[in-house]
Amino acid sequence: MSYTIAICGKGGTGKTTLAALVIRWLMNRHKGASILAVDADPNANLDEALGVKSEKSIVAIADDIAKNPSQIPQGMTRDRYLEYQIQDALSEADGFDLLVMGRPEGAGCYCFVNNLLRTLIERLTKSYAYIVIDNEAGMEHLSRRTTRKIDLLFIVSDYTVVGLRSAKRILDLARELEISVKDTKLIVNRAQGETNKLKEEIGRTGISLTGVIPEDEEISELALAGGNVRKLDETSKAQEAVNKICEGLFRR
Ligand SMILES: Nc1ncnc2c1ncn2[C@@H]1O[C@H](COP(=O)(O)OP(=O)(O)OP(=O)(O)O)[C@@H](O)[C@H]1O
Ligand SMILES: [Mg+2]
């Protein structure tokens, strides 16, 4: 049985950074466990955060097959070919694999593949112990193409009242989708002090606050130098905060 962690939140709140830090925690804490990183943000950059070069996106593969069906080898069904191509597009990195969903369909809509894709992805993801999904702000894309079962949903907010209000709206949106979420936790990122000042607003979100990640200069420096989060020191403030959050949640 795989355990699915999904991360969502308003733009720029630190979803991709958190996904990368959670993946690093999983790799350290559960050595050898199979981990799948899923970039479900159309404006994908989880590959960069993880320092991996991504292969073709799932949407690009499906579009390509729909446009040029003649590429399907004789005797192979379209579904089988698509499955084969998706397997092939998995980037295998040291300690995890990466699947990039790609942009949502544009004018030429190939929605017919959505159900098929979901089935294929559900089958594929079953073979992993942990799946970590980096989402766009809402989760429409996710609900259409990937799993409909999430064990743990992290909603990331920045250290502002506005950010927290948006976290609440995102939770409401997520509830409208056909996704079953077992547990939802709030994370305040880039905190520049105590969360006491935001206590009331945090309460109003109705989401339980599971941890606070401080503003980490090491991340800013890395970002300035064009480096990826994987290069971040293991003892950096942000990584330690994420370790603490994960230890707390995964204590059994
Ligand atoms: N704890 C932190 N301390 C300092 N900088 C941070 C921290 N978390 C994230 N950042 C920086 O904030 C910016 C946005 O982070 P990130 O890309 O992870 O957000 P995102 O929510 O994935 O954004 P998008 O909505 O564009 O996908 C990045 O430049 C990142 O380096
Ligand atoms: Mg991102």
Coordinates of C-alpha atoms and ligand atoms in Angstrom, one line a residue:
M1 CA 0.0 0.0 0.0
S2 CA 1.4 3.3 -0.9
Y3 CA 1.1 6.4 1.2
T4 CA 0.3 9.6 -0.6
I5 CA 1.3 13.1 0.5
A6 CA 0.0 16.0 -1.5
I7 CA 1.1 19.6 -1.1
C8 CA -1.0 22.6 -2.1
G9 CA -1.2 26.3 -1.3
K10 CA -1.3 29.7 -2.9
G11 CA 1.4 30.5 -5.5
G12 CA 4.9 31.1 -4.2
T13 CA 4.2 29.9 -0.6
G14 CA 6.9 27.2 -0.8
K15 CA 5.1 24.1 -2.0
T16 CA 7.9 22.9 -4.3
T17 CA 10.5 23.6 -1.6
L18 CA 8.4 21.7 1.0
A19 CA 8.0 18.7 -1.4
A20 CA 11.7 18.6 -1.9
L21 CA 12.4 18.7 1.8
V22 CA 9.8 16.1 2.6
I23 CA 11.3 13.8 0.0
R24 CA 14.7 14.3 1.5
W25 CA 13.3 13.4 5.0
L26 CA 11.7 10.3 3.5
M27 CA 15.0 9.2 1.9
N28 CA 16.9 9.6 5.1
R29 CA 14.3 8.2 7.5
H30 CA 13.1 5.3 5.3
K31 CA 16.2 4.3 3.6
G32 CA 15.6 2.2 0.5
A33 CA 11.8 2.9 0.4
S34 CA 10.5 3.5 -3.0
I35 CA 9.5 7.1 -3.5
L36 CA 7.7 8.7 -6.4
A37 CA 7.8 12.5 -6.7
V38 CA 4.9 13.8 -8.9
D39 CA 5.0 17.3 -10.3
A40 CA 1.3 18.1 -10.8
D41 CA 1.9 21.8 -11.3
P42 CA 1.5 22.8 -14.9
N43 CA 4.2 25.3 -14.4
A44 CA 6.5 22.5 -13.3
N45 CA 9.7 23.0 -11.5
L46 CA 10.0 20.2 -9.0
D47 CA 12.6 18.7 -11.2
E48 CA 14.8 21.7 -10.7
A49 CA 14.2 21.8 -6.9
L50 CA 15.3 18.1 -6.8
G51 CA 18.1 18.6 -9.2
V52 CA 16.8 16.1 -11.7
K53 CA 16.4 16.5 -15.4
S54 CA 12.8 15.6 -16.2
E55 CA 11.7 13.6 -19.2
K56 CA 8.7 14.3 -21.3
S57 CA 5.5 15.1 -19.4
I58 CA 2.5 12.8 -19.3
V59 CA 0.3 15.3 -21.0
A60 CA 2.9 15.8 -23.8
I61 CA 3.0 12.0 -24.3
A62 CA -0.8 11.6 -24.4
D63 CA -1.2 14.6 -26.8
D64 CA 1.5 13.3 -29.0
I65 CA -0.1 9.9 -29.3
A66 CA -3.5 11.4 -29.9
K67 CA -2.1 13.6 -32.7
N68 CA 0.0 10.9 -34.3
P69 CA -1.7 7.6 -33.7
S70 CA 0.4 6.1 -36.5
Q71 CA 3.4 5.8 -34.1
I72 CA 1.6 3.0 -32.2
P73 CA 3.4 -0.2 -33.2
Q74 CA 1.3 -2.7 -35.0
G75 CA -0.3 -5.2 -32.8
M76 CA -0.1 -2.9 -29.7
T77 CA -3.2 -1.2 -28.3
R78 CA -3.2 2.5 -27.8
D79 CA -3.6 2.0 -24.1
R80 CA -0.7 -0.4 -23.8
Y81 CA 1.5 2.0 -25.8
L82 CA 0.6 4.9 -23.6
E83 CA 1.4 2.9 -20.5
Y84 CA 4.7 1.9 -22.0
Q85 CA 5.5 5.5 -22.9
I86 CA 4.6 6.7 -19.4
Q87 CA 6.9 4.1 -17.8
D88 CA 9.6 5.2 -20.1
A89 CA 9.1 8.9 -19.1
L90 CA 9.8 8.3 -15.4
S91 CA 13.0 10.0 -14.4
E92 CA 15.0 7.8 -12.2
A93 CA 17.1 9.7 -9.7
D94 CA 19.1 8.6 -6.8
G95 CA 16.6 7.6 -4.2
F96 CA 13.3 8.5 -6.0
D97 CA 11.6 8.6 -9.4
L98 CA 9.9 11.7 -10.8
L99 CA 6.8 11.9 -12.9
V100 CA 5.8 15.2 -14.5
M101 CA 2.2 15.7 -15.3
G102 CA 2.6 18.7 -17.6
R103 CA 0.2 21.6 -18.5
P104 CA -3.5 21.1 -18.7
E105 CA -5.0 20.5 -22.1
G106 CA -5.4 23.6 -24.2
A107 CA -7.7 24.3 -27.1
G108 CA -7.2 20.9 -28.6
C109 CA -8.6 18.9 -25.7
Y110 CA -7.7 15.3 -25.4
C111 CA -9.8 14.8 -22.3
F112 CA -10.7 11.3 -23.5
V113 CA -7.3 10.2 -22.2
N114 CA -7.9 11.6 -18.7
N115 CA -9.7 8.5 -17.3
L116 CA -7.3 6.2 -18.9
L117 CA -4.4 8.2 -17.6
R118 CA -5.8 8.1 -14.1
T119 CA -6.1 4.3 -14.3
L120 CA -2.6 4.0 -15.6
I121 CA -1.2 6.4 -13.0
E122 CA -3.0 4.7 -10.2
R123 CA -1.5 1.4 -11.3
L124 CA 1.9 2.8 -11.6
T125 CA 1.8 4.6 -8.2
K126 CA 0.8 1.4 -6.4
S127 CA 4.3 0.1 -6.7
Y128 CA 5.7 2.9 -4.6
A129 CA 5.8 3.1 -0.8
Y130 CA 5.5 6.9 -0.8
I131 CA 4.2 9.4 -3.3
V132 CA 4.8 13.1 -2.9
I133 CA 2.7 15.3 -5.1
D134 CA 3.6 19.0 -5.7
N135 CA 0.4 20.7 -6.8
E136 CA -0.7 24.0 -8.4
A137 CA -2.6 26.3 -6.0
G138 CA -5.9 24.5 -6.4
M139 CA -6.0 20.8 -7.2
E140 CA -8.3 20.6 -10.2
H141 CA -5.4 19.2 -12.4
L142 CA -4.7 16.6 -9.7
S143 CA -8.3 15.4 -9.4
R144 CA -8.6 15.0 -13.1
R145 CA -5.4 13.1 -13.8
T146 CA -4.0 11.5 -10.7
T147 CA -5.0 9.8 -7.6
R148 CA -8.2 10.5 -5.9
K149 CA -7.0 9.2 -2.5
I150 CA -4.7 11.3 -0.5
D151 CA -3.5 10.2 2.9
L152 CA -2.0 13.5 4.0
L153 CA -2.7 16.9 2.5
F154 CA -0.3 19.8 3.5
I155 CA -1.7 23.2 2.8
V156 CA 1.1 25.7 2.8
S157 CA 0.6 29.4 3.8
D158 CA 3.0 32.2 4.0
Y159 CA 3.4 34.1 7.2
T160 CA 0.5 36.5 6.6
V161 CA -3.2 36.9 7.3
V162 CA -3.9 37.0 3.6
G163 CA -2.0 33.8 3.1
L164 CA -4.0 32.0 5.8
R165 CA -7.3 33.2 4.4
S166 CA -6.2 31.8 1.0
A167 CA -5.3 28.5 2.7
K168 CA -8.8 28.3 4.0
R169 CA -10.2 28.9 0.5
I170 CA -8.0 26.2 -0.9
L171 CA -9.3 23.7 1.6
D172 CA -12.8 24.6 0.6
L173 CA -11.9 24.1 -3.0
A174 CA -10.2 20.8 -2.3
R175 CA -13.4 19.6 -0.6
E176 CA -15.4 20.3 -3.7
L177 CA -13.2 17.9 -5.7
E178 CA -13.7 14.2 -6.0
I179 CA -10.7 13.5 -3.8
S180 CA -10.8 11.7 -0.6
V181 CA -8.3 13.2 1.9
K182 CA -7.6 11.4 5.1
D183 CA -5.8 14.1 7.0
T184 CA -5.2 17.8 6.3
K185 CA -2.5 19.8 8.0
L186 CA -1.5 23.5 7.8
I187 CA 2.1 24.6 7.5
V188 CA 3.1 28.2 7.8
N189 CA 6.3 28.8 5.8
R190 CA 8.8 31.6 5.8
A191 CA 7.9 32.6 9.4
Q192 CA 9.8 35.6 10.6
G193 CA 8.9 35.1 14.2
E194 CA 6.3 33.6 16.5
T195 CA 3.0 32.6 15.0
N196 CA 1.2 34.1 18.1
K197 CA 0.3 37.1 16.1
L198 CA -1.5 34.9 13.5
K199 CA -3.1 32.7 16.1
E200 CA -6.6 33.9 15.5
E201 CA -6.4 33.7 11.8
I202 CA -4.8 30.2 12.0
G203 CA -7.8 29.2 14.1
R204 CA -10.2 30.5 11.5
T205 CA -8.8 28.3 8.8
G206 CA -10.1 25.3 10.7
I207 CA -7.0 23.4 9.7
S208 CA -4.7 22.0 12.3
L209 CA -1.3 23.7 12.3
T210 CA 1.3 21.0 12.2
G211 CA 4.4 23.1 12.1
V212 CA 6.1 26.3 11.1
I213 CA 9.1 26.6 8.8
P214 CA 11.2 29.6 9.4
E215 CA 12.5 32.0 6.8
D216 CA 15.8 30.3 5.9
E217 CA 18.6 32.5 4.5
E218 CA 20.3 29.4 3.2
I219 CA 17.3 28.8 0.9
S220 CA 17.4 32.4 -0.3
E221 CA 21.1 32.2 -1.0
L222 CA 20.7 28.9 -2.9
A223 CA 17.8 30.5 -4.9
L224 CA 20.0 33.5 -5.8
A225 CA 22.8 31.2 -6.9
G226 CA 20.4 29.1 -9.0
G227 CA 21.0 26.1 -6.9
N228 CA 18.4 23.4 -6.0
V229 CA 17.0 22.6 -2.6
R230 CA 18.8 19.2 -2.6
K231 CA 22.0 21.2 -2.1
L232 CA 20.6 22.7 1.1
D233 CA 22.5 21.8 4.2
E234 CA 20.9 18.8 6.1
T235 CA 21.1 20.9 9.2
S236 CA 19.5 24.0 7.7
K237 CA 16.7 25.6 9.7
A238 CA 14.0 24.7 7.1
Q239 CA 15.1 21.1 6.7
E240 CA 15.2 20.7 10.5
A241 CA 11.7 22.2 10.8
V242 CA 10.4 19.8 8.1
N243 CA 12.1 16.8 9.8
K244 CA 10.4 17.8 13.0
I245 CA 7.0 18.0 11.3
C246 CA 7.4 14.7 9.6
E247 CA 8.7 12.9 12.7
G248 CA 5.7 14.1 14.6
L249 CA 3.2 13.0 11.9
F250 CA 4.8 9.7 11.1
R251 CA 5.4 8.6 14.7
R252 CA 3.5 5.4 15.0
Ligands
LIG1 N1 11.6 28.7 4.3 C1 12.0 29.5 3.3 N2 13.0 30.4 3.5 C2 13.4 31.2 2.5 N3 13.0 31.1 1.3 C3 12.0 30.2 1.0 C4 11.5 29.3 2.0 N4 10.6 28.5 1.4 C5 10.5 28.9 0.1 N5 11.4 29.9 -0.2 C6 11.6 30.6 -1.5 O1 10.4 31.1 -1.9 C7 10.2 31.0 -3.3 C8 9.0 30.2 -3.6 O2 9.1 28.9 -3.2 P1 8.6 27.6 -4.0 O3 9.0 27.7 -5.4 O4 8.9 26.4 -3.2 O5 7.0 28.0 -3.9 P2 5.8 27.4 -4.7 O6 4.7 27.5 -3.8 O7 6.2 26.0 -5.2 O8 5.7 28.4 -5.9 P3 4.8 28.2 -7.2 O9 3.4 28.5 -6.8 O10 5.3 29.2 -8.2 O11 4.9 26.8 -7.7 C9 11.5 30.3 -3.8 O12 12.4 31.3 -4.3 C10 12.1 29.7 -2.6 O13 13.5 29.6 -2.7
MG2 MG 6.1 25.2 -7.1

